[in-house]
Amino acid sequence: MPLPILALAVASFCIGTTEFVIMGLLPEVAADLGVTIPAAGLLVTGYALGVVIGAPIIAIVTARMPRKPVLIALASLFALGNLLCAVAPTYGLLMAARVVTAFGHGAFFGIGSVVAASLVPENRKASAMAMMFAGLTLANILGVPGGTAFGEIFGWRATFFAVVVIGLVSVAAIAWLVPANVAEPSGGGLLGEVRVLGKLQVWLAMLISALASGSLFAVFTYIKPFLTDVSGLSTETVTWVLLLFGGGMTVGNILGGRLADWKLMPTVIGTLLLLAALLASLAQFGWSAAFAITAVFLWGMLVFVVVPPLQLRVVGTALEAPNLAATLNQGAFNVGNAAGAWIGATALTAGVTYQQLPLVGAAIALVAVAVAVPSQRLDRRAPIAAAGCPAE
């Protein structure tokens, strides 16, 4: 893969660490700022809302701008946002800093994925996107546990200062390695960008993304009590199992890129079916610690197998405005995150047990299949002439 994609991967590592490391530092943040742990947990929600709200705004505002300066500005926003988080004296200012930082999240991954795809031949576009997203998966393996341990030793603010340094490295890497005229926006104007939202296939692609993400978070939000109460694992063991989940994500991300370059929609549909089957089996055999540990690795792998093809899918359905569509797709993933967690909480409140909860995730995955199948059939009627998006 070209070196510019490595620069984008470094930035995605910074962004992934920024998003998720707060989860491991909630007790320290709550104690320092004098709030409850549930209140500190809202910092995660605030970030997700910042992604959803900021993605379309940033995409539209920067639609006509050269891609390289936009990527540099977005990476700089993350460095600045983490600096503001590190020095925030109050809970309210920390929340504001998190939301402001999140504004650049969706736009960076959306624009970055289009840039990555533009740097390689037609048959490697999904793999290029996967390489950029590899930084996000590695953040869950290295950045989050490393940042959590660093914060426990030196204080939670030190973790955010460390992420600032990573962010500055990513800014320098993008400025140095990414070509100046890469993936220049088309001349369709703002109206052309917005007009793409009237295409059914664009909305179906984003709906599949939201459902795939919802299937994950409906269960994964409550994975710790599942593994301790159902599978009988200790709290210490759960930490290592979650690292295994991150390893599965990394493998799945690479595998998904290669499979999508071969057969895009069959990869999406087949993976979602396997995901539903795995979650159903987890509900049935999750009492076995060995099975649960194995299933968690496979789960992480399957979840990220669909990420590169779904990102390429939405770009392929929106050739007139690929940057806007790819950015909005990141918002769709985050809508799925929030909705999935809410669905899981609602199910538990209604009397669903932790052991039964994976069935809820399986059901959502099957709904995603029910959307993906007719979307593929529409391709046969009006083939998508997108680079790397053959109609199957």
Short mmCIF file of C-alpha atoms in Angstrom, two decimals:
data_model
loop_
_atom_site.label_atom_id
_atom_site.label_comp_id
_atom_site.label_asym_id
_atom_site.label_seq_id
_atom_site.Cartn_x
_atom_site.Cartn_y
_atom_site.Cartn_z
CA MET A 1 0.00 0.00 0.00
CA PRO A 2 1.22 3.56 -0.73
CA LEU A 3 2.80 5.47 2.17
CA PRO A 4 0.04 8.13 2.19
CA ILE A 5 -2.37 5.43 3.38
CA LEU A 6 -0.02 4.73 6.30
CA ALA A 7 -0.25 8.40 7.23
CA LEU A 8 -4.04 8.12 7.23
CA ALA A 9 -3.80 4.98 9.37
CA VAL A 10 -1.74 6.85 11.98
CA ALA A 11 -4.45 9.51 12.14
CA SER A 12 -7.18 6.87 12.44
CA PHE A 13 -5.22 5.31 15.34
CA CYS A 14 -5.27 8.71 17.06
CA ILE A 15 -9.00 9.11 16.42
CA GLY A 16 -9.83 5.60 17.61
CA THR A 17 -7.86 6.08 20.81
CA THR A 18 -9.57 9.42 21.40
CA GLU A 19 -13.01 7.88 21.03
CA PHE A 20 -12.62 4.77 23.17
CA VAL A 21 -9.89 5.40 25.78
CA ILE A 22 -12.28 7.45 27.92
CA MET A 23 -14.15 4.21 28.73
CA GLY A 24 -11.18 2.88 30.66
CA LEU A 25 -10.66 6.15 32.51
CA LEU A 26 -14.20 6.86 33.73
CA PRO A 27 -13.47 6.27 37.45
CA GLU A 28 -10.45 8.58 37.36
CA VAL A 29 -12.29 11.29 35.41
CA ALA A 30 -15.33 11.08 37.71
CA ALA A 31 -13.23 11.31 40.88
CA ASP A 32 -11.15 14.23 39.59
CA LEU A 33 -14.09 16.30 38.33
CA GLY A 34 -16.48 15.44 41.17
CA VAL A 35 -19.18 13.69 39.13
CA THR A 36 -20.66 10.20 39.20
CA ILE A 37 -19.35 7.44 36.95
CA PRO A 38 -22.66 7.34 34.98
CA ALA A 39 -22.32 11.08 34.41
CA ALA A 40 -18.76 10.56 33.22
CA GLY A 41 -20.10 7.84 30.92
CA LEU A 42 -22.10 10.50 29.11
CA LEU A 43 -18.78 11.73 27.72
CA VAL A 44 -18.98 8.67 25.44
CA THR A 45 -22.51 9.61 24.37
CA GLY A 46 -21.51 13.22 23.82
CA TYR A 47 -18.71 12.15 21.51
CA ALA A 48 -21.02 9.90 19.49
CA LEU A 49 -23.53 12.73 19.10
CA GLY A 50 -20.71 15.02 18.00
CA VAL A 51 -19.85 12.54 15.25
CA VAL A 52 -23.45 12.28 14.06
CA ILE A 53 -24.05 16.04 14.08
CA GLY A 54 -20.65 17.11 12.82
CA ALA A 55 -20.28 14.63 9.95
CA PRO A 56 -22.75 16.23 7.50
CA ILE A 57 -21.86 19.79 8.53
CA ILE A 58 -18.12 19.33 7.98
CA ALA A 59 -18.68 17.35 4.78
CA ILE A 60 -20.84 20.05 3.22
CA VAL A 61 -18.66 22.96 4.38
CA THR A 62 -15.51 21.33 2.98
CA ALA A 63 -17.12 19.80 -0.13
CA ARG A 64 -15.38 22.13 -2.60
CA MET A 65 -12.05 22.32 -0.78
CA PRO A 66 -8.89 20.39 -1.78
CA ARG A 67 -8.72 17.09 0.10
CA LYS A 68 -5.20 17.32 1.53
CA PRO A 69 -5.66 20.64 3.40
CA VAL A 70 -9.01 19.35 4.74
CA LEU A 71 -7.38 16.19 6.08
CA ILE A 72 -4.61 18.24 7.70
CA ALA A 73 -7.18 20.55 9.28
CA LEU A 74 -9.25 17.64 10.61
CA ALA A 75 -6.20 15.89 12.06
CA SER A 76 -5.17 19.20 13.64
CA LEU A 77 -8.66 19.51 15.12
CA PHE A 78 -8.14 16.19 16.90
CA ALA A 79 -4.80 17.28 18.30
CA LEU A 80 -6.33 20.55 19.52
CA GLY A 81 -9.44 18.81 20.87
CA ASN A 82 -7.37 16.37 22.91
CA LEU A 83 -5.34 19.25 24.27
CA LEU A 84 -8.56 20.95 25.38
CA CYS A 85 -9.68 17.68 27.00
CA ALA A 86 -6.36 17.42 28.85
CA VAL A 87 -6.63 20.90 30.38
CA ALA A 88 -10.42 21.08 30.87
CA PRO A 89 -10.97 22.22 34.49
CA THR A 90 -14.64 21.22 34.72
CA TYR A 91 -16.93 18.42 33.56
CA GLY A 92 -18.90 20.80 31.34
CA LEU A 93 -15.80 22.03 29.53
CA LEU A 94 -14.55 18.47 29.11
CA MET A 95 -17.89 17.51 27.55
CA ALA A 96 -17.69 20.51 25.20
CA ALA A 97 -14.13 19.60 24.22
CA ARG A 98 -15.19 16.00 23.49
CA VAL A 99 -18.07 17.13 21.28
CA VAL A 100 -15.91 19.61 19.37
CA THR A 101 -13.23 16.95 18.85
CA ALA A 102 -15.83 14.50 17.54
CA PHE A 103 -16.99 16.93 14.86
CA GLY A 104 -14.04 15.94 12.70
CA HIS A 105 -14.38 12.17 13.23
CA GLY A 106 -16.91 11.28 10.53
CA ALA A 107 -15.49 13.69 7.98
CA PHE A 108 -11.94 12.40 8.42
CA PHE A 109 -12.89 8.76 7.96
CA GLY A 110 -15.24 9.63 5.11
CA ILE A 111 -12.81 11.81 3.17
CA GLY A 112 -9.84 9.67 4.17
CA SER A 113 -11.43 6.49 2.82
CA VAL A 114 -12.12 8.18 -0.55
CA VAL A 115 -8.53 9.46 -0.67
CA ALA A 116 -7.16 6.01 0.21
CA ALA A 117 -9.23 4.40 -2.55
CA SER A 118 -8.01 6.95 -5.09
CA LEU A 119 -4.37 5.99 -4.48
CA VAL A 120 -4.63 2.38 -5.66
CA PRO A 121 -5.84 0.43 -8.71
CA GLU A 122 -9.51 -0.47 -9.12
CA ASN A 123 -9.14 -3.98 -7.72
CA ARG A 124 -7.52 -2.81 -4.45
CA LYS A 125 -9.78 0.02 -3.36
CA ALA A 126 -11.49 -1.84 -0.51
CA SER A 127 -8.12 -3.10 0.71
CA ALA A 128 -6.85 0.48 0.75
CA MET A 129 -9.83 1.56 2.84
CA ALA A 130 -9.20 -1.40 5.15
CA MET A 131 -5.59 -0.33 5.61
CA MET A 132 -6.70 3.13 6.68
CA PHE A 133 -9.24 1.66 9.11
CA ALA A 134 -6.51 -0.63 10.50
CA GLY A 135 -5.45 2.31 12.65
CA LEU A 136 -8.88 2.24 14.26
CA THR A 137 -8.69 -1.47 15.03
CA LEU A 138 -5.15 -1.16 16.39
CA ALA A 139 -6.38 1.61 18.67
CA ASN A 140 -8.58 -0.96 20.38
CA ILE A 141 -5.64 -3.36 20.80
CA LEU A 142 -2.86 -0.91 21.72
CA GLY A 143 -4.18 2.60 22.15
CA VAL A 144 -7.06 1.95 24.53
CA PRO A 145 -5.41 -0.49 26.98
CA GLY A 146 -2.10 1.39 26.75
CA GLY A 147 -3.82 4.74 27.28
CA THR A 148 -5.83 3.34 30.18
CA ALA A 149 -2.72 2.00 31.92
CA PHE A 150 -0.86 5.26 31.26
CA GLY A 151 -3.75 7.24 32.74
CA GLU A 152 -3.96 5.04 35.82
CA ILE A 153 -0.27 5.65 36.52
CA PHE A 154 0.15 9.29 35.55
CA GLY A 155 -3.43 10.59 35.67
CA TRP A 156 -6.15 10.66 33.03
CA ARG A 157 -5.01 14.04 31.69
CA ALA A 158 -1.61 12.57 30.80
CA THR A 159 -3.34 10.13 28.44
CA PHE A 160 -4.91 12.98 26.50
CA PHE A 161 -1.57 14.80 26.34
CA ALA A 162 -0.06 11.60 24.87
CA VAL A 163 -2.80 11.45 22.24
CA VAL A 164 -1.99 15.08 21.34
CA VAL A 165 1.54 13.96 20.46
CA ILE A 166 0.19 11.14 18.27
CA GLY A 167 -2.15 13.63 16.63
CA LEU A 168 0.71 15.98 15.79
CA VAL A 169 2.64 13.07 14.29
CA SER A 170 -0.35 12.25 12.08
CA VAL A 171 -0.62 15.90 10.96
CA ALA A 172 3.05 15.88 9.95
CA ALA A 173 2.68 12.52 8.18
CA ILE A 174 -0.29 13.69 6.14
CA ALA A 175 1.43 16.96 5.24
CA TRP A 176 4.54 15.09 4.15
CA LEU A 177 3.17 11.98 2.44
CA VAL A 178 -0.28 12.71 1.00
CA PRO A 179 -0.13 14.15 -2.56
CA ALA A 180 -1.30 17.72 -2.98
CA ASN A 181 -3.88 17.03 -5.71
CA VAL A 182 -5.28 13.76 -4.40
CA ALA A 183 -9.00 12.93 -4.97
CA GLU A 184 -9.95 16.48 -5.89
CA PRO A 185 -13.70 17.15 -5.48
CA SER A 186 -15.85 17.09 -8.59
CA GLY A 187 -17.32 20.26 -10.03
CA GLY A 188 -20.94 19.48 -9.24
CA GLY A 189 -21.24 22.16 -6.59
CA LEU A 190 -23.09 22.03 -3.30
CA LEU A 191 -26.36 21.13 -5.01
CA GLY A 192 -24.71 18.07 -6.55
CA GLU A 193 -23.47 16.99 -3.13
CA VAL A 194 -26.91 17.25 -1.57
CA ARG A 195 -28.71 15.73 -4.58
CA VAL A 196 -27.03 12.40 -3.94
CA LEU A 197 -29.14 12.07 -0.78
CA GLY A 198 -32.14 11.50 -3.00
CA LYS A 199 -30.78 8.15 -4.20
CA LEU A 200 -32.38 5.09 -2.63
CA GLN A 201 -29.24 2.98 -2.87
CA VAL A 202 -27.28 5.52 -0.79
CA TRP A 203 -29.83 5.32 2.02
CA LEU A 204 -29.97 1.52 1.83
CA ALA A 205 -26.17 1.34 2.10
CA MET A 206 -26.17 3.61 5.17
CA LEU A 207 -29.05 1.67 6.71
CA ILE A 208 -27.07 -1.56 6.38
CA SER A 209 -24.13 0.17 8.11
CA ALA A 210 -26.34 1.36 10.98
CA LEU A 211 -27.91 -2.07 11.43
CA ALA A 212 -24.54 -3.86 11.37
CA SER A 213 -23.26 -1.50 14.03
CA GLY A 214 -26.49 -1.81 16.03
CA SER A 215 -26.14 -5.59 16.01
CA LEU A 216 -22.74 -5.22 17.64
CA PHE A 217 -23.54 -2.63 20.30
CA ALA A 218 -26.82 -4.22 21.38
CA VAL A 219 -24.67 -6.99 22.86
CA PHE A 220 -21.12 -5.65 23.14
CA THR A 221 -22.20 -2.77 25.40
CA TYR A 222 -23.01 -5.44 28.01
CA ILE A 223 -20.25 -7.93 27.16
CA LYS A 224 -18.57 -7.65 30.58
CA PRO A 225 -21.59 -8.87 32.60
CA PHE A 226 -22.23 -11.51 29.94
CA LEU A 227 -18.73 -12.92 30.25
CA THR A 228 -18.70 -12.76 34.05
CA ASP A 229 -22.29 -13.84 34.83
CA VAL A 230 -22.95 -16.26 31.96
CA SER A 231 -19.50 -17.55 31.00
CA GLY A 232 -18.07 -17.42 34.52
CA LEU A 233 -14.92 -15.48 33.62
CA SER A 234 -13.11 -13.29 36.12
CA THR A 235 -12.90 -9.54 35.65
CA GLU A 236 -9.17 -9.82 34.94
CA THR A 237 -9.79 -12.44 32.25
CA VAL A 238 -12.43 -10.26 30.59
CA THR A 239 -9.76 -7.62 29.93
CA TRP A 240 -7.70 -10.13 27.93
CA VAL A 241 -10.79 -11.41 26.11
CA LEU A 242 -11.56 -7.87 24.99
CA LEU A 243 -8.03 -7.58 23.65
CA LEU A 244 -8.75 -10.77 21.73
CA PHE A 245 -11.85 -9.06 20.32
CA GLY A 246 -9.63 -6.24 19.10
CA GLY A 247 -7.34 -8.78 17.46
CA GLY A 248 -10.33 -10.25 15.66
CA MET A 249 -11.30 -6.77 14.47
CA THR A 250 -7.86 -6.28 12.95
CA VAL A 251 -7.94 -9.63 11.13
CA GLY A 252 -11.49 -9.01 9.94
CA ASN A 253 -10.65 -5.54 8.68
CA ILE A 254 -7.88 -6.85 6.43
CA LEU A 255 -9.92 -9.86 5.32
CA GLY A 256 -12.95 -7.67 4.60
CA GLY A 257 -10.93 -5.41 2.31
CA ARG A 258 -9.69 -8.34 0.25
CA LEU A 259 -13.09 -10.04 0.05
CA ALA A 260 -14.81 -6.78 -0.95
CA ASP A 261 -12.33 -6.27 -3.77
CA TRP A 262 -13.41 -9.71 -5.00
CA LYS A 263 -17.19 -9.75 -4.36
CA LEU A 264 -18.64 -6.79 -2.49
CA MET A 265 -22.30 -7.46 -1.72
CA PRO A 266 -21.93 -11.25 -1.37
CA THR A 267 -19.27 -10.47 1.27
CA VAL A 268 -21.67 -8.20 3.14
CA ILE A 269 -24.63 -10.59 2.99
CA GLY A 270 -22.62 -13.71 3.77
CA THR A 271 -20.83 -12.08 6.70
CA LEU A 272 -24.07 -10.77 8.22
CA LEU A 273 -25.57 -14.27 8.02
CA LEU A 274 -22.50 -15.74 9.72
CA LEU A 275 -22.70 -13.00 12.33
CA ALA A 276 -26.33 -13.84 13.10
CA ALA A 277 -25.47 -17.53 13.40
CA LEU A 278 -22.52 -16.82 15.69
CA LEU A 279 -24.58 -14.62 18.01
CA ALA A 280 -27.35 -17.22 18.15
CA SER A 281 -24.79 -19.88 19.08
CA LEU A 282 -23.32 -17.57 21.72
CA ALA A 283 -26.75 -17.38 23.34
CA GLN A 284 -26.97 -21.18 23.28
CA PHE A 285 -23.43 -22.11 24.36
CA GLY A 286 -22.15 -18.93 26.04
CA TRP A 287 -22.08 -20.76 29.39
CA SER A 288 -18.91 -22.46 28.16
CA ALA A 289 -15.92 -20.21 28.83
CA ALA A 290 -13.89 -21.78 26.01
CA PHE A 291 -16.71 -21.32 23.51
CA ALA A 292 -17.36 -17.73 24.65
CA ILE A 293 -13.70 -16.75 24.29
CA THR A 294 -13.51 -18.27 20.81
CA ALA A 295 -16.80 -16.67 19.81
CA VAL A 296 -15.63 -13.22 20.94
CA PHE A 297 -12.58 -13.42 18.64
CA LEU A 298 -14.70 -14.58 15.69
CA TRP A 299 -17.29 -11.93 16.51
CA GLY A 300 -14.72 -9.14 16.35
CA MET A 301 -13.49 -10.54 13.05
CA LEU A 302 -16.93 -10.76 11.43
CA VAL A 303 -17.98 -7.32 12.66
CA PHE A 304 -15.05 -5.67 10.90
CA VAL A 305 -15.18 -7.82 7.78
CA VAL A 306 -18.20 -5.74 6.73
CA VAL A 307 -16.70 -2.29 7.44
CA PRO A 308 -14.53 -1.81 4.30
CA PRO A 309 -17.17 -3.21 1.89
CA LEU A 310 -19.91 -1.07 3.43
CA GLN A 311 -17.76 2.05 3.18
CA LEU A 312 -16.92 1.23 -0.45
CA ARG A 313 -20.56 0.40 -1.10
CA VAL A 314 -21.81 3.81 -0.03
CA VAL A 315 -19.07 5.51 -2.06
CA GLY A 316 -20.04 3.39 -5.07
CA THR A 317 -23.67 4.43 -4.84
CA ALA A 318 -22.78 8.12 -4.65
CA LEU A 319 -20.25 8.84 -7.38
CA GLU A 320 -21.47 12.46 -7.61
CA ALA A 321 -20.59 13.11 -3.94
CA PRO A 322 -18.42 10.30 -2.56
CA ASN A 323 -16.94 12.41 0.23
CA LEU A 324 -20.32 13.45 1.59
CA ALA A 325 -21.73 9.93 1.35
CA ALA A 326 -18.68 8.30 2.97
CA THR A 327 -18.77 10.87 5.76
CA LEU A 328 -22.47 10.35 6.37
CA ASN A 329 -21.84 6.61 6.49
CA GLN A 330 -19.60 7.18 9.50
CA GLY A 331 -22.52 9.00 11.10
CA ALA A 332 -24.69 5.99 10.26
CA PHE A 333 -22.28 3.69 12.10
CA ASN A 334 -22.48 5.93 15.17
CA VAL A 335 -26.28 6.06 14.99
CA GLY A 336 -26.12 2.28 15.05
CA ASN A 337 -23.81 2.41 18.07
CA ALA A 338 -26.25 4.52 20.06
CA ALA A 339 -29.37 2.71 18.87
CA GLY A 340 -27.86 -0.72 19.51
CA ALA A 341 -26.91 0.17 23.08
CA TRP A 342 -30.44 1.51 23.65
CA ILE A 343 -32.05 -1.61 22.16
CA GLY A 344 -29.90 -3.80 24.39
CA ALA A 345 -30.83 -1.78 27.48
CA THR A 346 -34.52 -1.89 26.55
CA ALA A 347 -34.37 -5.66 26.06
CA LEU A 348 -32.71 -6.18 29.44
CA THR A 349 -35.26 -3.93 31.15
CA ALA A 350 -38.05 -5.93 29.51
CA GLY A 351 -36.73 -9.13 31.08
CA VAL A 352 -34.29 -10.52 28.52
CA THR A 353 -31.38 -12.18 30.32
CA TYR A 354 -27.72 -11.59 29.54
CA GLN A 355 -27.54 -15.10 28.08
CA GLN A 356 -30.45 -14.34 25.73
CA LEU A 357 -29.15 -10.90 24.70
CA PRO A 358 -27.03 -12.17 21.75
CA LEU A 359 -30.32 -13.26 20.13
CA VAL A 360 -31.25 -9.56 19.95
CA GLY A 361 -28.01 -8.83 18.10
CA ALA A 362 -28.65 -11.79 15.79
CA ALA A 363 -32.11 -10.46 14.97
CA ILE A 364 -30.71 -7.03 14.06
CA ALA A 365 -28.11 -8.69 11.82
CA LEU A 366 -30.87 -10.56 10.01
CA VAL A 367 -32.74 -7.28 9.49
CA ALA A 368 -29.55 -5.95 7.87
CA VAL A 369 -29.59 -8.98 5.54
CA ALA A 370 -33.22 -8.22 4.72
CA VAL A 371 -32.09 -4.76 3.57
CA ALA A 372 -28.92 -5.92 1.78
CA VAL A 373 -30.61 -8.56 -0.40
CA PRO A 374 -33.07 -6.20 -2.17
CA SER A 375 -30.30 -3.60 -2.42
CA GLN A 376 -28.22 -6.13 -4.37
CA ARG A 377 -31.20 -6.94 -6.57
CA LEU A 378 -31.55 -3.26 -7.42
CA ASP A 379 -27.96 -3.38 -8.69
CA ARG A 380 -28.97 -5.89 -11.34
CA ARG A 381 -31.65 -3.52 -12.60
CA ALA A 382 -29.37 -0.47 -12.60
CA PRO A 383 -25.74 -1.57 -12.13
CA ILE A 384 -23.59 0.68 -9.97
CA ALA A 385 -20.74 1.89 -12.13
CA ALA A 386 -18.53 2.68 -9.15
CA ALA A 387 -14.84 2.07 -9.04
CA GLY A 388 -14.37 -1.13 -7.15
CA CYS A 389 -18.14 -1.67 -6.79
CA PRO A 390 -19.12 -4.23 -9.40
CA ALA A 391 -22.76 -5.18 -9.50
CA GLU A 392 -23.15 -8.79 -8.44
#
